Coordinates of C-alpha atoms in Angstrom, one line a residue:
Chain A
M1 CA -2.9 2.6 14.4
N2 CA -0.9 5.2 12.5
I3 CA -0.2 3.5 8.9
P4 CA -0.1 4.7 5.6
E5 CA -3.4 4.8 3.6
E6 CA -1.6 3.4 0.4
V7 CA 1.4 1.2 -0.1
K8 CA 3.4 0.8 -3.2
I9 CA 4.7 -2.9 -3.8
K10 CA 7.8 -3.3 -6.0
E11 CA 7.6 -6.9 -7.5
V12 CA 11.2 -8.1 -7.6
G13 CA 10.3 -11.8 -8.4
P14 CA 11.4 -11.9 -12.0
R15 CA 15.1 -10.8 -10.7
D16 CA 15.7 -11.2 -6.9
G17 CA 13.1 -14.2 -7.0
L18 CA 14.4 -16.0 -9.7
Q19 CA 18.2 -15.6 -9.7
N20 CA 19.0 -18.1 -7.1
E21 CA 16.7 -20.9 -8.9
P22 CA 19.0 -23.6 -10.2
E23 CA 16.7 -24.7 -12.9
I24 CA 16.8 -22.2 -16.0
I25 CA 13.3 -20.9 -16.8
P26 CA 12.5 -20.5 -20.7
T27 CA 12.5 -17.1 -21.7
E28 CA 8.9 -17.4 -23.0
E29 CA 7.7 -18.6 -19.8
K30 CA 9.2 -15.7 -17.9
I31 CA 7.6 -13.3 -20.4
N32 CA 4.2 -14.8 -20.0
W33 CA 4.7 -14.7 -16.2
I34 CA 5.6 -11.0 -16.3
N35 CA 2.9 -10.2 -18.9
A36 CA 0.5 -11.7 -16.1
L37 CA 2.1 -9.6 -13.4
S38 CA 1.6 -6.5 -15.6
N39 CA -2.2 -7.2 -15.4
T40 CA -2.5 -7.6 -11.5
G41 CA -2.7 -3.9 -10.9
I42 CA 1.0 -3.9 -9.5
S43 CA 2.8 -0.7 -10.8
Y44 CA 6.2 -1.7 -10.8
I45 CA 8.2 -4.9 -11.9
E46 CA 12.0 -5.5 -11.7
I47 CA 12.1 -7.5 -14.7
S48 CA 15.6 -9.1 -14.6
S49 CA 19.4 -8.1 -14.3
F50 CA 21.9 -6.8 -16.7
V51 CA 24.8 -8.3 -15.1
H52 CA 27.3 -10.2 -17.3
P53 CA 25.4 -13.3 -18.1
K54 CA 28.1 -15.7 -16.6
W55 CA 27.3 -14.3 -13.0
I56 CA 23.6 -15.1 -13.1
P57 CA 23.1 -17.6 -15.8
Q58 CA 19.1 -17.7 -14.8
L59 CA 19.2 -14.0 -16.1
S60 CA 21.3 -14.2 -19.1
D61 CA 18.1 -13.3 -21.2
A62 CA 17.3 -10.0 -19.5
F63 CA 17.5 -8.4 -23.1
E64 CA 15.3 -10.9 -24.7
V65 CA 12.8 -10.8 -21.6
G66 CA 12.7 -6.8 -21.9
R67 CA 12.0 -7.2 -25.6
G68 CA 9.4 -9.7 -25.4
I69 CA 7.1 -8.6 -22.7
I70 CA 3.9 -6.5 -23.4
R71 CA 4.3 -3.3 -21.8
N72 CA 1.3 -1.9 -19.4
P73 CA 1.6 1.8 -19.5
N74 CA 0.7 1.8 -15.8
V75 CA 3.7 -0.2 -14.9
T76 CA 7.3 0.8 -14.5
Y77 CA 9.7 -2.0 -15.9
A78 CA 13.0 -1.8 -14.0
A79 CA 16.2 -4.0 -14.0
L80 CA 19.3 -4.5 -12.4
V81 CA 22.5 -2.7 -13.7
P82 CA 25.9 -3.1 -12.4
N83 CA 27.9 -0.8 -14.7
S84 CA 27.8 1.3 -18.1
K85 CA 28.0 -2.1 -20.0
G86 CA 24.9 -3.3 -18.5
L87 CA 23.2 0.0 -18.6
E88 CA 23.9 0.2 -22.5
R89 CA 22.0 -3.3 -22.8
A90 CA 19.3 -2.1 -20.5
L91 CA 18.7 1.4 -22.3
A92 CA 18.8 -0.7 -25.7
V93 CA 15.7 -2.5 -24.5
G94 CA 14.1 0.6 -23.2
I95 CA 13.9 -0.1 -19.6
D96 CA 11.9 2.5 -17.6
E97 CA 13.9 2.5 -14.2
V98 CA 17.6 1.5 -13.5
S99 CA 18.6 -0.1 -10.4
V100 CA 22.1 0.1 -9.1
F101 CA 23.3 -1.9 -6.1
M102 CA 26.1 -2.2 -3.5
S103 CA 26.5 -3.5 0.0
A104 CA 26.4 -1.5 3.4
S105 CA 29.3 -4.0 4.5
E106 CA 32.7 -3.7 3.0
T107 CA 33.3 -7.5 3.2
H108 CA 30.1 -8.3 1.4
N109 CA 30.5 -5.5 -1.1
K110 CA 33.8 -7.1 -1.7
K111 CA 32.3 -10.6 -2.2
N112 CA 29.4 -9.6 -4.1
I113 CA 30.7 -7.2 -6.6
N114 CA 34.4 -7.4 -6.1
K115 CA 35.2 -4.0 -5.2
S116 CA 35.5 -1.9 -2.2
I117 CA 32.7 0.3 -1.1
A118 CA 35.1 3.5 -2.2
D119 CA 35.6 2.0 -5.6
T120 CA 31.8 1.2 -6.1
F121 CA 30.6 4.7 -5.7
P122 CA 32.3 6.1 -9.1
V123 CA 31.0 3.1 -11.0
L124 CA 27.4 3.6 -9.8
K125 CA 27.8 7.4 -10.3
E126 CA 28.6 6.8 -13.9
V127 CA 25.8 4.7 -14.4
A128 CA 23.1 7.0 -12.6
E129 CA 24.3 10.0 -14.6
T130 CA 24.3 8.4 -17.8
A131 CA 20.8 6.8 -17.0
K132 CA 19.4 10.2 -16.0
Q133 CA 20.9 12.1 -19.0
E134 CA 18.7 9.3 -21.0
G135 CA 15.8 10.4 -18.9
K136 CA 15.5 7.3 -16.7
T137 CA 14.7 7.4 -12.9
V138 CA 17.4 5.6 -10.9
R139 CA 17.0 3.5 -7.7
G140 CA 19.6 2.1 -5.5
Y141 CA 19.8 -0.9 -3.5
V142 CA 21.8 -1.1 -0.4
S143 CA 22.1 -4.7 0.9
T144 CA 23.1 -6.0 4.3
V145 CA 21.7 -2.7 6.1
F146 CA 20.3 -4.8 9.1
G147 CA 23.3 -7.2 9.4
C148 CA 26.0 -8.9 7.2
P149 CA 26.8 -12.7 7.5
Y150 CA 30.5 -11.7 7.6
E151 CA 30.5 -8.6 9.6
G152 CA 27.6 -8.8 11.7
D153 CA 26.0 -5.2 12.8
I154 CA 26.5 -2.4 10.4
S155 CA 27.3 0.9 11.7
F156 CA 24.7 3.8 11.3
N157 CA 27.1 6.3 10.3
K158 CA 28.6 3.9 7.8
L159 CA 25.0 3.5 6.3
L160 CA 24.3 7.3 6.5
N161 CA 27.3 8.0 4.4
I162 CA 26.4 5.4 1.8
C163 CA 22.8 7.1 1.5
D164 CA 24.4 10.5 1.5
K165 CA 26.6 9.4 -1.6
L166 CA 23.9 7.6 -3.4
F167 CA 21.3 10.6 -2.9
E168 CA 24.0 13.0 -4.1
M169 CA 24.2 10.9 -7.4
G170 CA 20.5 12.2 -7.9
I171 CA 19.2 8.5 -7.1
E172 CA 15.7 8.8 -6.3
E173 CA 15.1 6.0 -3.8
L174 CA 17.0 3.8 -1.8
S175 CA 15.9 0.2 -1.1
L176 CA 17.2 -1.1 2.3
G177 CA 17.8 -4.5 2.2
D178 CA 17.7 -7.1 4.9
T179 CA 19.7 -9.4 2.6
V180 CA 20.0 -12.6 5.0
G181 CA 16.7 -12.1 6.9
V182 CA 18.0 -11.1 10.6
A183 CA 16.1 -7.8 11.1
D184 CA 13.7 -7.4 13.7
P185 CA 11.0 -4.8 14.1
L186 CA 12.5 -2.8 16.8
Q187 CA 15.7 -2.3 14.9
V188 CA 13.4 -1.5 11.7
S189 CA 12.0 1.3 13.7
R190 CA 15.0 2.6 15.1
L191 CA 16.8 2.8 11.8
I192 CA 14.0 4.6 9.9
K193 CA 13.6 7.1 12.7
D194 CA 17.3 7.8 12.6
L195 CA 17.3 8.2 9.1
S196 CA 14.2 10.2 9.2
D197 CA 16.3 12.8 11.0
R198 CA 18.0 13.6 7.7
Y199 CA 15.6 12.2 4.8
S200 CA 12.1 11.8 4.3
A201 CA 10.7 8.3 4.9
Q202 CA 9.4 8.8 1.1
K203 CA 13.0 8.3 -0.1
F204 CA 13.3 4.7 1.2
A205 CA 11.9 1.4 0.1
L206 CA 12.3 -1.5 2.7
H207 CA 13.4 -4.9 1.1
F208 CA 12.7 -7.7 3.7
H209 CA 13.7 -11.2 3.6
D210 CA 11.7 -13.8 5.6
T211 CA 14.6 -16.2 6.5
R212 CA 13.7 -16.1 10.2
G213 CA 10.0 -15.4 10.1
T214 CA 10.1 -11.6 10.9
A215 CA 9.5 -10.0 7.5
M216 CA 5.6 -9.2 8.0
A217 CA 6.3 -7.9 11.5
N218 CA 9.3 -5.6 10.0
V219 CA 6.7 -4.4 7.5
L220 CA 4.3 -3.4 10.1
A221 CA 7.1 -1.5 12.2
A222 CA 8.2 0.3 8.9
M223 CA 4.6 1.3 8.1
L224 CA 4.2 2.7 11.5
E225 CA 7.3 5.0 10.8
G226 CA 5.9 6.2 7.5
I227 CA 7.5 3.9 5.1
N228 CA 5.0 3.3 2.1
T229 CA 7.1 1.2 -0.4
F230 CA 8.1 -2.4 -0.1
D231 CA 9.7 -4.8 -2.3
A232 CA 8.3 -8.0 -2.5
S233 CA 8.4 -11.4 -4.7
L234 CA 5.4 -13.2 -5.6
G235 CA 4.8 -16.4 -4.0
G236 CA 7.8 -15.8 -1.8
L237 CA 10.3 -17.0 -4.6
G238 CA 13.8 -16.4 -3.9
G239 CA 16.0 -18.2 -1.6
C240 CA 18.6 -17.2 1.2
P241 CA 21.9 -17.4 -0.6
Y242 CA 23.5 -18.5 2.7
A243 CA 21.4 -21.3 3.3
K244 CA 20.2 -22.9 0.2
G245 CA 16.4 -23.7 0.3
A246 CA 15.7 -21.7 3.2
S247 CA 12.8 -19.1 3.0
G248 CA 13.7 -15.9 1.0
N249 CA 11.9 -12.8 -0.1
L250 CA 9.0 -11.5 1.7
A251 CA 6.0 -12.8 -0.4
T252 CA 3.7 -10.3 -2.4
D253 CA 0.9 -12.4 -2.0
D254 CA 1.0 -12.5 1.9
L255 CA 1.9 -8.9 1.7
V256 CA -1.1 -7.7 -0.3
Y257 CA -3.4 -9.9 1.8
M258 CA -2.3 -8.2 5.0
L259 CA -2.5 -4.7 3.7
H260 CA -5.9 -5.3 2.1
Q261 CA -7.1 -6.7 5.5
M262 CA -5.8 -3.7 7.1
N263 CA -7.6 -1.5 4.5
V264 CA -4.4 -0.1 3.1
N265 CA -4.6 0.3 -0.6
T266 CA -2.1 -1.2 -2.7
G267 CA -3.9 -1.1 -6.5
V268 CA -3.3 -5.0 -6.7
N269 CA -5.9 -7.6 -7.4
H270 CA -5.1 -10.3 -5.1
H271 CA -6.8 -12.9 -7.4
K272 CA -5.0 -11.9 -10.3
L273 CA -1.8 -12.1 -8.2
I274 CA -2.4 -15.7 -7.2
E275 CA -3.5 -16.7 -10.7
A276 CA 0.4 -15.2 -11.7
A277 CA 1.9 -16.8 -9.0
K278 CA 0.5 -20.4 -10.4
L279 CA 2.0 -19.7 -13.7
I280 CA 5.5 -19.4 -12.3
Q281 CA 4.8 -22.2 -10.0
R282 CA 4.1 -24.5 -13.1
S283 CA 7.3 -23.5 -14.7
L284 CA 9.3 -24.1 -11.6
A285 CA 7.4 -27.5 -11.0
K286 CA 7.5 -26.9 -7.3
S287 CA 5.3 -25.4 -4.7
L288 CA 6.1 -21.7 -3.8
P289 CA 6.5 -21.1 -0.1
S290 CA 4.4 -18.0 0.7
R291 CA 1.4 -18.9 3.2
Q292 CA -1.2 -17.8 0.5
M293 CA 0.1 -20.5 -2.0
Q294 CA 0.6 -23.1 0.6
L295 CA -2.8 -22.5 1.7
I296 CA -4.2 -22.6 -1.9
S297 CA -2.5 -25.8 -2.8
H298 CA -3.8 -27.5 0.2
E299 CA -7.1 -26.2 -0.2
E300 CA -7.2 -27.5 -3.8
V301 CA -5.9 -30.8 -2.8
S302 CA -8.6 -31.2 0.0
Q303 CA -11.4 -30.2 -2.4
Chain B
M1 CA 8.7 1.5 20.3
N2 CA 6.4 0.9 23.4
I3 CA 6.6 -2.7 23.8
P4 CA 6.7 -5.0 27.0
E5 CA 10.1 -5.7 28.3
E6 CA 9.2 -9.3 29.2
V7 CA 6.8 -11.6 27.3
K8 CA 5.3 -15.1 28.8
I9 CA 5.3 -17.6 26.1
K10 CA 2.7 -20.5 26.6
E11 CA 3.8 -23.7 24.8
V12 CA 0.9 -25.3 23.1
G13 CA 2.7 -27.8 20.7
P14 CA 1.9 -31.0 22.7
R15 CA -1.8 -30.1 22.6
D16 CA -2.7 -27.8 19.9
G17 CA 0.2 -28.8 17.6
L18 CA -0.2 -32.3 18.0
Q19 CA -4.0 -32.8 17.7
N20 CA -4.3 -32.6 13.9
E21 CA -1.3 -35.0 13.3
P22 CA -2.6 -38.2 11.8
E23 CA 0.2 -40.4 12.8
I24 CA 0.0 -41.3 16.2
I25 CA 3.1 -40.4 18.5
P26 CA 4.0 -43.0 21.1
T27 CA 3.4 -42.0 24.6
E28 CA 7.1 -42.3 25.7
E29 CA 8.3 -39.7 22.9
K30 CA 5.7 -37.4 24.0
I31 CA 7.0 -37.4 27.3
N32 CA 10.6 -37.0 26.2
W33 CA 9.6 -34.0 24.1
I34 CA 7.6 -32.3 27.0
N35 CA 10.8 -33.2 29.4
A36 CA 12.8 -31.5 26.7
L37 CA 10.6 -28.6 26.6
S38 CA 10.6 -28.2 30.7
N39 CA 14.2 -27.6 30.3
T40 CA 14.2 -24.9 27.9
G41 CA 13.3 -22.2 30.5
I42 CA 9.7 -22.0 29.2
S43 CA 7.4 -21.5 32.2
Y44 CA 4.3 -22.9 30.9
I45 CA 3.5 -26.2 28.7
E46 CA 0.0 -27.3 27.8
I47 CA 0.5 -31.3 27.7
S48 CA -2.5 -32.7 26.3
S49 CA -6.4 -32.5 26.2
F50 CA -8.6 -34.5 28.5
V51 CA -11.5 -34.5 25.9
H52 CA -13.0 -38.0 25.4
P53 CA -10.4 -40.1 23.6
K54 CA -12.6 -41.0 20.7
W55 CA -12.5 -37.0 19.8
I56 CA -8.8 -36.6 19.5
P57 CA -7.2 -40.3 19.4
Q58 CA -3.8 -38.5 19.4
L59 CA -4.4 -37.2 22.8
S60 CA -6.2 -40.3 24.1
D61 CA -2.9 -40.8 26.5
A62 CA -3.4 -37.6 28.1
F63 CA -3.3 -39.2 31.6
E64 CA -0.2 -41.4 30.9
V65 CA 1.8 -38.3 29.6
G66 CA 0.7 -36.2 32.6
R67 CA 1.9 -39.1 34.9
G68 CA 5.0 -39.8 32.9
I69 CA 6.6 -36.3 32.8
I70 CA 9.2 -35.2 35.0
R71 CA 7.8 -31.9 36.4
N72 CA 10.1 -28.9 36.6
P73 CA 8.9 -26.7 39.6
N74 CA 9.3 -23.7 37.5
V75 CA 6.9 -24.8 34.8
T76 CA 2.8 -24.5 35.1
Y77 CA 1.7 -27.9 33.4
A78 CA -1.7 -27.4 31.8
A79 CA -4.4 -29.2 30.0
L80 CA -7.6 -28.7 28.0
V81 CA -10.6 -30.0 29.9
P82 CA -13.9 -29.9 28.2
N83 CA -16.3 -31.0 31.2
S84 CA -16.4 -32.4 34.7
K85 CA -15.4 -35.8 33.4
G86 CA -12.2 -34.5 31.9
L87 CA -11.5 -32.3 35.0
E88 CA -11.7 -35.6 37.3
R89 CA -9.0 -37.1 35.1
A90 CA -6.9 -33.7 35.0
L91 CA -7.0 -33.7 38.6
A92 CA -5.9 -37.0 39.3
V93 CA -2.8 -36.8 37.3
G94 CA -2.3 -33.4 39.3
I95 CA -2.4 -30.8 36.4
D96 CA -1.5 -27.2 37.4
E97 CA -3.7 -25.4 35.4
V98 CA -7.0 -26.1 33.6
S99 CA -8.0 -24.8 30.3
V100 CA -11.6 -24.6 29.2
F101 CA -12.6 -23.6 25.8
M102 CA -15.6 -22.3 23.7
S103 CA -16.2 -20.5 20.6
A104 CA -17.2 -16.6 19.8
S105 CA -19.1 -17.8 16.8
E106 CA -22.4 -19.9 17.6
T107 CA -21.8 -22.1 14.6
H108 CA -18.4 -22.9 15.1
N109 CA -19.1 -23.7 19.0
K110 CA -22.1 -25.9 17.9
K111 CA -19.9 -27.8 15.4
N112 CA -16.9 -28.0 17.8
I113 CA -18.5 -28.9 21.0
N114 CA -22.2 -29.6 19.9
K115 CA -23.7 -26.8 22.3
S116 CA -24.9 -23.5 21.7
I117 CA -22.9 -20.8 23.6
A118 CA -25.7 -20.3 26.1
D119 CA -25.8 -24.0 27.0
T120 CA -21.8 -24.2 27.2
F121 CA -21.4 -21.3 30.0
P122 CA -23.0 -23.7 32.6
V123 CA -20.6 -26.7 31.7
L124 CA -17.5 -24.3 32.0
K125 CA -18.8 -22.8 35.2
E126 CA -18.9 -26.3 36.8
V127 CA -15.4 -27.2 35.6
A128 CA -14.0 -23.8 36.6
E129 CA -15.4 -23.7 40.2
T130 CA -14.4 -27.4 40.9
A131 CA -11.1 -26.6 39.7
K132 CA -10.7 -23.5 41.7
Q133 CA -11.9 -25.5 44.8
E134 CA -9.1 -27.9 44.3
G135 CA -6.6 -24.9 44.1
K136 CA -6.2 -24.9 40.4
T137 CA -5.9 -21.9 38.2
V138 CA -8.1 -21.9 35.1
R139 CA -7.7 -20.4 31.9
G140 CA -10.3 -19.7 29.1
Y141 CA -9.8 -20.2 25.4
V142 CA -12.2 -18.4 23.2
S143 CA -11.7 -19.5 19.6
T144 CA -12.7 -17.6 16.1
V145 CA -12.4 -14.2 17.8
F146 CA -11.0 -12.7 14.8
G147 CA -13.3 -14.6 12.3
C148 CA -15.2 -17.7 11.8
P149 CA -15.1 -20.0 8.7
Y150 CA -19.0 -20.4 9.0
E151 CA -20.0 -16.9 10.3
G152 CA -17.5 -14.4 9.2
D153 CA -16.8 -11.4 11.5
I154 CA -17.6 -11.8 15.1
S155 CA -19.6 -8.8 16.6
F156 CA -17.5 -7.2 19.5
N157 CA -20.4 -7.2 21.8
K158 CA -20.9 -11.0 21.5
L159 CA -17.3 -11.2 22.2
L160 CA -17.3 -8.9 25.3
N161 CA -20.4 -10.9 26.7
I162 CA -18.4 -14.1 26.5
C163 CA -15.5 -12.4 28.3
D164 CA -17.6 -11.1 30.9
K165 CA -19.2 -14.4 31.6
L166 CA -15.9 -16.3 31.6
F167 CA -14.2 -13.8 33.8
E168 CA -17.4 -13.8 36.4
M169 CA -16.7 -17.5 36.6
G170 CA -13.0 -16.7 38.1
I171 CA -11.2 -17.7 35.0
E172 CA -7.9 -15.8 35.4
E173 CA -6.9 -15.3 31.8
L174 CA -8.6 -15.6 28.3
S175 CA -6.7 -16.7 25.4
L176 CA -8.2 -15.0 22.4
G177 CA -7.7 -17.3 19.4
D178 CA -7.4 -16.6 15.7
T179 CA -8.4 -20.1 15.0
V180 CA -8.4 -19.8 11.1
G181 CA -5.6 -17.5 10.8
V182 CA -7.4 -14.4 9.2
A183 CA -6.5 -11.8 11.8
D184 CA -4.5 -8.7 10.6
P185 CA -2.5 -6.1 12.9
L186 CA -5.0 -3.5 12.5
Q187 CA -7.9 -5.7 13.8
V188 CA -5.7 -6.9 16.6
S189 CA -5.0 -3.7 17.7
R190 CA -8.5 -2.2 17.7
L191 CA -9.8 -5.3 19.4
I192 CA -7.1 -5.0 22.2
K193 CA -7.9 -1.3 22.8
D194 CA -11.6 -1.9 22.8
L195 CA -11.2 -4.6 25.4
S196 CA -8.8 -2.5 27.4
D197 CA -12.1 -0.2 28.1
R198 CA -13.2 -2.8 30.5
Y199 CA -10.3 -5.2 31.2
S200 CA -6.6 -4.9 31.7
A201 CA -4.5 -6.3 28.8
Q202 CA -2.7 -8.5 31.4
K203 CA -6.0 -10.6 31.3
F204 CA -5.5 -11.8 27.7
A205 CA -3.2 -13.9 25.8
L206 CA -3.2 -14.0 22.1
H207 CA -3.2 -17.0 20.1
F208 CA -2.4 -16.5 16.6
H209 CA -2.2 -18.9 13.7
D210 CA -0.1 -18.4 10.7
T211 CA -2.3 -19.5 7.9
R212 CA -2.0 -16.7 5.9
G213 CA 1.5 -15.3 7.1
T214 CA 0.2 -12.6 9.5
A215 CA 1.0 -14.0 12.8
M216 CA 4.2 -12.3 13.6
A217 CA 2.7 -9.0 12.5
N218 CA -0.2 -9.5 14.9
V219 CA 2.1 -10.4 17.7
L220 CA 3.7 -6.9 17.3
A221 CA 0.5 -5.1 17.1
A222 CA -0.6 -6.8 20.2
M223 CA 2.6 -6.0 22.0
L224 CA 2.2 -2.5 21.1
E225 CA -1.2 -2.3 23.0
G226 CA 0.4 -3.9 26.1
I227 CA -0.1 -7.7 25.6
N228 CA 2.7 -9.8 27.1
T229 CA 1.5 -13.2 26.8
F230 CA 1.3 -15.4 23.5
D231 CA 0.4 -19.0 22.8
A232 CA 2.9 -20.7 20.5
S233 CA 3.7 -24.0 19.2
L234 CA 7.3 -25.2 18.9
G235 CA 8.3 -25.6 15.3
G236 CA 4.9 -24.2 14.0
L237 CA 3.5 -27.7 14.5
G238 CA -0.2 -27.6 13.8
G239 CA -2.4 -27.3 11.1
C240 CA -5.4 -25.4 10.0
P241 CA -8.2 -27.7 10.4
Y242 CA -10.1 -26.2 7.4
A243 CA -7.3 -26.7 5.1
K244 CA -5.2 -29.6 5.7
G245 CA -1.5 -29.2 5.5
A246 CA -1.6 -25.6 5.5
S247 CA 0.4 -23.5 8.1
G248 CA -1.0 -23.4 11.6
N249 CA 0.3 -22.4 14.8
L250 CA 2.6 -19.5 15.5
A251 CA 5.9 -21.0 16.0
T252 CA 7.5 -20.5 19.3
D253 CA 11.2 -20.7 17.7
D254 CA 10.3 -17.9 15.3
L255 CA 8.7 -16.0 18.1
V256 CA 11.4 -16.3 20.6
Y257 CA 13.9 -15.4 17.9
M258 CA 12.0 -12.0 17.2
L259 CA 11.6 -11.3 20.7
H260 CA 15.1 -11.8 21.8
Q261 CA 16.3 -9.5 18.8
M262 CA 14.0 -7.0 20.1
N263 CA 15.7 -7.6 23.7
V264 CA 12.4 -8.7 25.0
N265 CA 12.9 -11.2 27.7
T266 CA 11.1 -14.5 27.5
G267 CA 13.3 -16.7 29.8
V268 CA 13.8 -19.3 27.0
N269 CA 17.0 -20.6 25.7
H270 CA 16.6 -20.5 22.1
H271 CA 19.4 -23.3 21.6
K272 CA 17.5 -25.8 23.8
L273 CA 14.3 -24.8 22.2
I274 CA 15.7 -25.8 18.6
E275 CA 17.0 -29.1 20.3
A276 CA 13.5 -29.9 21.7
A277 CA 11.9 -29.3 18.3
K278 CA 14.4 -31.8 16.7
L279 CA 13.2 -34.3 19.1
I280 CA 9.5 -34.0 17.8
Q281 CA 10.6 -33.5 14.3
R282 CA 12.2 -36.9 14.6
S283 CA 9.1 -38.5 16.0
L284 CA 7.0 -37.0 13.3
A285 CA 9.6 -38.1 10.7
K286 CA 8.9 -34.8 8.7
S287 CA 10.4 -31.4 8.9
L288 CA 8.5 -28.6 11.1
P289 CA 7.5 -25.5 9.1
S290 CA 8.8 -22.8 11.1
R291 CA 11.5 -20.5 9.6
Q292 CA 13.9 -21.3 12.2
M293 CA 13.7 -25.2 11.6
Q294 CA 13.5 -24.7 7.9
L295 CA 16.6 -22.7 7.9
I296 CA 18.5 -25.0 10.5
S297 CA 17.5 -28.1 8.3
H298 CA 18.9 -26.2 5.2
E299 CA 22.0 -25.1 6.8
E300 CA 22.7 -28.7 8.1
V301 CA 22.1 -30.0 4.5
S302 CA 24.6 -27.3 2.9
Q303 CA 27.2 -27.9 5.5

């Protein structure tokens, strides 16, 4: 089985995981959680989003979180930035990497950021250029790559055009998102093969949601095509915005378990990861949906 | 991606799924559920177990279930049989296929069926021979193949010896079980490769548990090695006997979703499958853990 020896996991729980949680978590608890994550060996944490506070009230304390956390020099701290205004706040708090975002689907992009795809590019370009002038790296999220709740399938040429435009802006890495959790391993394999005709697999991260149970199989399919960077959310925190309460993000703890079993190095300490997951579980006052966290909670109950 | 065009799913929910459920389901409801399963297009259902009623009270009505169901001529109806006594009852109700079982781990075998592995073979041989004389096909379950809660790793030679002995008895297919859900795709891939040196992949079914989130990735790894038969339990019904309440069997509905997305034919109607899952969900008065069933319940709530 030809898979990478090492995989980089980008922890998106504090942003993507938390953003759909209706109960506002106190800033102090977010900081404690991110500090715990910083000590797991994980090398990348997306800590929050600098969108307008009214869009995502849960993340309206992005600045305070960024200022409050203890920085581990081995960790890249990133945040979502929608435009130049958000970038200003992100830069003011000394974020390491800036993530811009758009959708591969015209309708989803319109509903999500109220702009056409064509009108989105100049906004992202301005953010990317300024961020790079400030010495930051820039990451791009492309959502609904594997299917859109409004448009269904997304044409490959449309996606390729978006990738071209974003890479031209100097964006270092694109995270291809299965926003609604409809991807399957064959589709993942083919898409990466097709993209690899133009770009190295190292330029892409894959961002899977486990809404229909395919996330881990999709990871395997992606690894078999040379992908070695995956976004994940600790404990599987994060829902599907189109079916409230359903399973959301691929769980970091489940992913790390599988990778370590396969002798793939992640640099992450699984035990510390579980301890960090327990922290946010206590804050949320509900059990997290990952298989690892479910197993642990039941083991603890039966002990 | 080199995967089979067709996959056969063996529905084990009425036996493996139900056996850990503490609340006894009325026989009539089991019959209705199996009848619904029979009309989904699935070609194989393990309806119960003819172990001594005191071992598994939930399945003590195996005979009544076998007599009560409406047989679809396109479906093979199977049941677990531990010994000649159980076989008598299974034959009396006209079961199509008989499943014998043992463990690849000496300790697990001892704890589970109170015999050494060496002492188990003659018992299974007697069942297999009689069943075949009666014109039945025989399936063998080998559990803890990918790891044992008492012994840890199982040596390949030990497993191979068990396979040899069971095939020599005229058993047609062996279902290799990841009883405690510790398998990973690399391990699955290697094991099948190694077994394929002696036996065709068509002689094996894989039986995964999703206790740690790896089941679907394990299916993909197995398919890539030519395996085209998988056991699964509708709705993910069934627990892990070593951590009560944790996730258990690979879910038929999630598996069928993924396979159909990959254009792998299963013969199963996904919609009818979900309807059958709702039936048993009502009987159990709790929501089933599969991603599909979770998604549906949340979609229905939010509508």
